[in-house]
mmCIF file of C-alpha atoms in Angstrom:
data_model
loop_
_atom_site.group_PDB
_atom_site.id
_atom_site.type_symbol
_atom_site.label_atom_id
_atom_site.label_comp_id
_atom_site.label_asym_id
_atom_site.label_seq_id
_atom_site.Cartn_x
_atom_site.Cartn_y
_atom_site.Cartn_z
ATOM 1 C CA ALA A 883 6.076 0.775 -9.704
ATOM 2 C CA GLN A 884 3.813 1.441 -6.724
ATOM 3 C CA ARG A 885 4.681 -1.314 -4.136
ATOM 4 C CA VAL A 886 4.673 -2.489 -0.408
ATOM 5 C CA THR A 887 6.716 -4.676 1.231
ATOM 6 C CA GLN A 888 6.102 -6.586 4.662
ATOM 7 C CA PRO A 889 9.329 -8.855 5.016
ATOM 8 C CA GLU A 890 7.970 -10.992 7.801
ATOM 9 C CA LYS A 891 5.069 -13.041 7.287
ATOM 10 C CA LEU A 892 4.943 -14.597 11.108
ATOM 11 C CA LEU A 893 5.652 -12.511 14.007
ATOM 12 C CA SER A 894 5.438 -13.733 17.411
ATOM 13 C CA VAL A 895 5.912 -12.096 20.709
ATOM 14 C CA PHE A 896 5.502 -12.364 24.546
ATOM 15 C CA LYS A 897 3.303 -10.507 26.474
ATOM 16 C CA GLY A 898 4.543 -7.158 27.448
ATOM 17 C CA ALA A 899 7.281 -7.501 24.778
ATOM 18 C CA PRO A 900 7.793 -4.198 22.507
ATOM 19 C CA VAL A 901 6.392 -5.236 18.671
ATOM 20 C CA GLU A 902 7.353 -3.586 15.591
ATOM 21 C CA LEU A 903 6.011 -4.827 12.105
ATOM 22 C CA LYS A 904 7.844 -3.447 9.318
ATOM 23 C CA CYS A 905 6.613 -2.028 6.019
ATOM 24 C CA ASN A 906 8.469 -1.027 3.234
ATOM 25 C CA TYR A 907 7.121 0.847 -0.057
ATOM 26 C CA SER A 908 8.055 2.185 -3.294
ATOM 27 C CA TYR A 909 6.403 4.880 -4.793
ATOM 28 C CA SER A 910 7.445 8.160 -6.996
ATOM 29 C CA GLY A 911 5.255 10.612 -5.314
ATOM 30 C CA SER A 912 3.997 11.371 -2.037
ATOM 31 C CA PRO A 913 2.458 8.486 -0.552
ATOM 32 C CA GLU A 914 -0.520 8.266 1.778
ATOM 33 C CA LEU A 915 -0.008 5.149 4.143
ATOM 34 C CA PHE A 916 -2.177 3.149 6.095
ATOM 35 C CA TRP A 917 -2.440 0.152 8.697
ATOM 36 C CA TYR A 918 -4.875 -2.235 8.594
ATOM 37 C CA VAL A 919 -5.823 -5.054 10.835
ATOM 38 C CA GLN A 920 -7.929 -8.453 10.897
ATOM 39 C CA TYR A 921 -8.959 -10.054 14.244
ATOM 40 C CA SER A 922 -9.980 -13.323 14.230
ATOM 41 C CA ARG A 923 -13.210 -13.880 12.307
ATOM 42 C CA GLN A 924 -13.731 -10.463 12.067
ATOM 43 C CA ARG A 925 -13.349 -8.191 8.676
ATOM 44 C CA LEU A 926 -10.548 -5.710 7.799
ATOM 45 C CA GLN A 927 -10.420 -2.925 9.485
ATOM 46 C CA LEU A 928 -8.655 0.630 9.774
ATOM 47 C CA LEU A 929 -6.024 0.813 12.504
ATOM 48 C CA LEU A 930 -4.204 4.257 12.099
ATOM 49 C CA ARG A 931 -2.847 6.420 8.852
ATOM 50 C CA HIS A 932 -0.076 8.809 8.722
ATOM 51 C CA ILE A 933 -1.851 11.511 8.065
ATOM 52 C CA SER A 934 -3.284 11.187 11.497
ATOM 53 C CA ARG A 935 -0.471 11.066 13.383
ATOM 54 C CA GLU A 936 -2.525 9.754 16.081
ATOM 55 C CA SER A 937 -1.714 6.741 18.600
ATOM 56 C CA ILE A 938 -4.537 3.568 18.288
ATOM 57 C CA LYS A 939 -4.514 0.890 20.829
ATOM 58 C CA GLY A 940 -1.204 1.420 22.071
ATOM 59 C CA PHE A 941 0.228 1.382 18.356
ATOM 60 C CA THR A 942 1.983 4.034 16.333
ATOM 61 C CA ALA A 943 3.694 4.752 12.908
ATOM 62 C CA ASP A 944 5.870 7.125 11.627
ATOM 63 C CA LEU A 945 6.503 7.561 7.975
ATOM 64 C CA ASN A 946 10.279 8.012 7.083
ATOM 65 C CA LYS A 947 10.614 8.856 3.422
ATOM 66 C CA GLY A 948 14.203 8.755 3.594
ATOM 67 C CA GLU A 949 13.639 4.916 4.364
ATOM 68 C CA THR A 950 10.855 4.602 2.609
ATOM 69 C CA SER A 951 9.323 2.709 5.782
ATOM 70 C CA PHE A 952 6.120 2.988 7.875
ATOM 71 C CA HIS A 953 6.532 0.460 10.691
ATOM 72 C CA LEU A 954 4.196 -0.088 12.951
ATOM 73 C CA LYS A 955 5.258 -0.133 16.802
ATOM 74 C CA LYS A 956 3.880 -0.855 19.835
ATOM 75 C CA PRO A 957 6.032 -0.759 23.113
ATOM 76 C CA PHE A 958 4.012 -3.373 25.395
ATOM 77 C CA ALA A 959 2.015 -6.106 23.299
ATOM 78 C CA GLN A 960 -1.294 -7.419 24.865
ATOM 79 C CA GLU A 961 -2.631 -10.955 23.546
ATOM 80 C CA GLU A 962 -5.337 -9.162 22.049
ATOM 81 C CA ASP A 963 -3.428 -7.434 19.815
ATOM 82 C CA SER A 964 -2.520 -10.957 18.341
ATOM 83 C CA ALA A 965 -4.007 -10.639 14.322
ATOM 84 C CA MET A 966 -3.734 -10.209 10.818
ATOM 85 C CA TYR A 967 -1.843 -6.542 10.145
ATOM 86 C CA TYR A 968 -1.647 -5.250 6.550
ATOM 87 C CA CYS A 969 0.154 -2.059 5.847
ATOM 88 C CA ALA A 970 -1.033 -0.316 2.602
ATOM 89 C CA LEU A 971 -0.382 2.731 0.426
ATOM 90 C CA SER A 972 -2.732 4.754 -1.631
ATOM 91 C CA GLY A 973 -1.241 6.911 -3.916
ATOM 92 C CA SER A 974 -2.739 9.238 -6.972
ATOM 93 C CA ASN A 975 -4.919 7.525 -9.158
ATOM 94 C CA ASN A 976 -7.021 6.355 -5.858
ATOM 95 C CA ASP A 977 -5.711 2.496 -5.887
ATOM 96 C CA MET A 978 -5.099 1.415 -2.639
ATOM 97 C CA ARG A 979 -1.834 -1.266 -2.432
ATOM 98 C CA PHE A 980 -1.262 -3.353 0.255
ATOM 99 C CA GLY A 981 1.593 -5.584 1.663
ATOM 100 C CA ALA A 982 1.107 -9.450 2.091
ATOM 101 C CA GLY A 983 0.391 -9.025 5.882
ATOM 102 C CA THR A 984 2.100 -10.400 8.791
ATOM 103 C CA ARG A 985 0.419 -12.486 11.073
ATOM 104 C CA LEU A 986 1.486 -11.386 15.036
ATOM 105 C CA THR A 987 0.946 -14.000 17.553
ATOM 106 C CA VAL A 988 1.180 -12.262 21.362
ATOM 107 C CA LYS A 989 2.048 -15.270 23.839
ATOM 108 C CA PRO A 990 0.960 -15.160 27.410
ATOM 109 C CA GLU B 1389 -26.336 3.262 10.580
ATOM 110 C CA THR B 1390 -25.772 -0.008 8.337
ATOM 111 C CA GLY B 1391 -22.070 -1.680 7.208
ATOM 112 C CA VAL B 1392 -21.005 -2.619 4.545
ATOM 113 C CA THR B 1393 -22.695 -6.277 3.355
ATOM 114 C CA GLN B 1394 -21.760 -8.699 0.397
ATOM 115 C CA SER B 1395 -23.651 -11.445 -1.090
ATOM 116 C CA PRO B 1396 -23.326 -14.548 -1.213
ATOM 117 C CA THR B 1397 -21.139 -15.182 0.916
ATOM 118 C CA HIS B 1398 -19.751 -18.361 -0.643
ATOM 119 C CA LEU B 1399 -20.322 -19.334 -4.376
ATOM 120 C CA ILE B 1400 -18.822 -21.806 -6.487
ATOM 121 C CA LYS B 1401 -18.448 -21.807 -10.520
ATOM 122 C CA THR B 1402 -17.540 -23.576 -13.623
ATOM 123 C CA ARG B 1403 -14.774 -22.398 -15.423
ATOM 124 C CA GLY B 1404 -15.784 -20.414 -18.394
ATOM 125 C CA GLN B 1405 -18.687 -18.938 -16.629
ATOM 126 C CA GLN B 1406 -19.697 -15.515 -15.044
ATOM 127 C CA VAL B 1407 -20.330 -14.195 -11.907
ATOM 128 C CA THR B 1408 -21.904 -11.428 -10.692
ATOM 129 C CA LEU B 1409 -20.763 -10.557 -6.608
ATOM 130 C CA ARG B 1410 -23.188 -7.275 -4.922
ATOM 131 C CA CYS B 1411 -21.958 -5.129 -2.252
ATOM 132 C CA SER B 1412 -24.082 -2.946 -0.692
ATOM 133 C CA SER B 1413 -22.423 0.606 1.184
ATOM 134 C CA GLN B 1414 -22.338 2.051 4.382
ATOM 135 C CA SER B 1415 -25.031 4.138 4.382
ATOM 136 C CA GLY B 1416 -23.905 7.990 3.768
ATOM 137 C CA HIS B 1417 -21.372 6.101 1.537
ATOM 138 C CA ASN B 1418 -20.370 7.265 -1.986
ATOM 139 C CA THR B 1419 -17.388 5.281 -2.863
ATOM 140 C CA VAL B 1420 -16.512 1.813 -3.154
ATOM 141 C CA SER B 1421 -13.979 -0.009 -3.738
ATOM 142 C CA TRP B 1422 -13.318 -3.662 -4.723
ATOM 143 C CA TYR B 1423 -10.302 -6.137 -4.134
ATOM 144 C CA GLN B 1424 -9.433 -9.665 -4.734
ATOM 145 C CA GLN B 1425 -7.540 -11.730 -2.118
ATOM 146 C CA ALA B 1426 -6.205 -14.952 -2.925
ATOM 147 C CA LEU B 1427 -5.091 -17.519 -0.002
ATOM 148 C CA GLY B 1428 -2.059 -15.711 1.746
ATOM 149 C CA GLN B 1429 -1.797 -12.757 0.328
ATOM 150 C CA GLY B 1430 -3.065 -8.847 0.808
ATOM 151 C CA PRO B 1431 -6.049 -7.682 -0.766
ATOM 152 C CA GLN B 1432 -5.412 -6.566 -4.534
ATOM 153 C CA PHE B 1433 -7.175 -3.481 -5.709
ATOM 154 C CA ILE B 1434 -9.384 -4.203 -8.753
ATOM 155 C CA PHE B 1435 -11.052 -1.064 -9.269
ATOM 156 C CA GLN B 1436 -12.867 1.953 -7.531
ATOM 157 C CA TYR B 1437 -16.267 4.008 -8.008
ATOM 158 C CA TYR B 1438 -17.218 7.213 -7.282
ATOM 159 C CA ARG B 1439 -20.619 8.751 -7.746
ATOM 160 C CA GLU B 1440 -21.055 5.817 -10.227
ATOM 161 C CA GLU B 1441 -18.214 6.284 -12.105
ATOM 162 C CA GLU B 1442 -15.146 4.201 -12.569
ATOM 163 C CA ASN B 1443 -12.274 6.525 -10.672
ATOM 164 C CA GLY B 1444 -9.687 4.019 -10.496
ATOM 165 C CA ARG B 1445 -8.256 0.779 -11.922
ATOM 166 C CA GLY B 1446 -5.705 -1.857 -10.845
ATOM 167 C CA ASN B 1447 -4.141 -4.508 -12.812
ATOM 168 C CA PHE B 1448 -6.945 -6.613 -13.722
ATOM 169 C CA PRO B 1449 -7.894 -7.659 -17.657
ATOM 170 C CA PRO B 1450 -11.336 -6.178 -19.028
ATOM 171 C CA ARG B 1451 -13.376 -9.410 -17.906
ATOM 172 C CA PHE B 1452 -13.584 -7.743 -14.530
ATOM 173 C CA SER B 1453 -15.818 -5.163 -14.662
ATOM 174 C CA GLY B 1454 -18.348 -3.312 -12.258
ATOM 175 C CA LEU B 1455 -21.333 -0.889 -11.876
ATOM 176 C CA GLN B 1456 -22.122 1.280 -9.190
ATOM 177 C CA PHE B 1457 -25.846 2.658 -8.656
ATOM 178 C CA PRO B 1458 -27.684 5.755 -7.837
ATOM 179 C CA ASN B 1459 -27.970 4.148 -3.989
ATOM 180 C CA TYR B 1460 -24.242 3.440 -4.027
ATOM 181 C CA SER B 1461 -24.458 -0.120 -4.335
ATOM 182 C CA SER B 1462 -22.301 -1.915 -5.995
ATOM 183 C CA GLU B 1463 -21.795 -4.880 -8.167
ATOM 184 C CA LEU B 1464 -18.299 -7.064 -9.593
ATOM 185 C CA ASN B 1465 -18.699 -8.951 -12.744
ATOM 186 C CA VAL B 1466 -16.203 -11.201 -13.525
ATOM 187 C CA ASN B 1467 -16.785 -12.811 -17.094
ATOM 188 C CA ALA B 1468 -15.038 -16.087 -19.069
ATOM 189 C CA LEU B 1469 -14.206 -17.480 -15.407
ATOM 190 C CA GLU B 1470 -10.678 -18.653 -14.798
ATOM 191 C CA LEU B 1471 -9.357 -21.347 -12.090
ATOM 192 C CA ASP B 1472 -6.905 -18.255 -10.698
ATOM 193 C CA ASP B 1473 -9.470 -16.118 -9.914
ATOM 194 C CA SER B 1474 -10.644 -18.199 -7.015
ATOM 195 C CA ALA B 1475 -10.441 -15.926 -4.158
ATOM 196 C CA LEU B 1476 -11.918 -14.247 -1.788
ATOM 197 C CA TYR B 1477 -13.661 -10.505 -2.918
ATOM 198 C CA LEU B 1478 -13.872 -7.609 -0.664
ATOM 199 C CA CYS B 1479 -15.755 -4.496 -1.139
ATOM 200 C CA ALA B 1480 -14.911 -1.533 0.868
ATOM 201 C CA SER B 1481 -16.843 1.738 0.947
ATOM 202 C CA SER B 1482 -15.850 5.198 2.178
ATOM 203 C CA LEU B 1483 -16.872 9.122 2.176
ATOM 204 C CA SER B 1484 -15.085 10.745 -0.501
ATOM 205 C CA GLY B 1485 -11.699 8.694 0.070
ATOM 206 C CA ARG B 1486 -12.160 8.931 3.523
ATOM 207 C CA GLU B 1487 -11.732 5.826 6.068
ATOM 208 C CA ALA B 1488 -12.716 3.018 3.985
ATOM 209 C CA PHE B 1489 -15.003 0.337 5.617
ATOM 210 C CA PHE B 1490 -14.722 -3.505 4.706
ATOM 211 C CA GLY B 1491 -17.418 -6.135 3.969
ATOM 212 C CA GLN B 1492 -16.749 -9.563 5.204
ATOM 213 C CA GLY B 1493 -16.076 -10.958 1.398
ATOM 214 C CA THR B 1494 -17.291 -13.344 -1.050
ATOM 215 C CA ARG B 1495 -15.451 -16.460 -1.396
ATOM 216 C CA LEU B 1496 -15.474 -17.716 -4.898
ATOM 217 C CA THR B 1497 -14.188 -20.930 -5.870
ATOM 218 C CA VAL B 1498 -13.887 -21.804 -9.663
ATOM 219 C CA VAL B 1499 -13.748 -25.582 -10.732
#
């Protein structure tokens, strides 16, 4: 079964602290994994995808096939990072499976 | 270049009725996907259309159906509405499965 789990519904850190948003998945093939972000009053938008292996807004995410994880990390959180973050998996039948999301709050 | 637009933004329907939601894809995009997002949940994949053909479907009953038109705009139709169909419906367009751009959503309330 194709499943994405984000164990934390809420995550709160102070500005300048490291942040890690957890994502675990189950999939019996080679998945394509994504992180989407939704800032307040804005639409859902792509943050990064694992095949790009790039850093966006200081965020990185590494696909760990052994642990079936795709955690999102940033070494120094900023207040403007406060948003809803969704991990998503795309399988072979073109469907995109989203996790329930983690609301990140960065406190001043 | 225009973004993905959805209409209407809000809608109230009675149980048992039918509803049609519309999505205008971003210019140049040939793929559209529809999602249902219940309160406090992540988006759930309903189906995807590529060049006017259904190209993938999630775990939704047949009363959820769709269309994609030659200009790549799309409709989501839901028949025999149930109370649990109340949700935010999101449309996303992309060019052949590359980065998906989301619309602002249609909030459907079934009473």
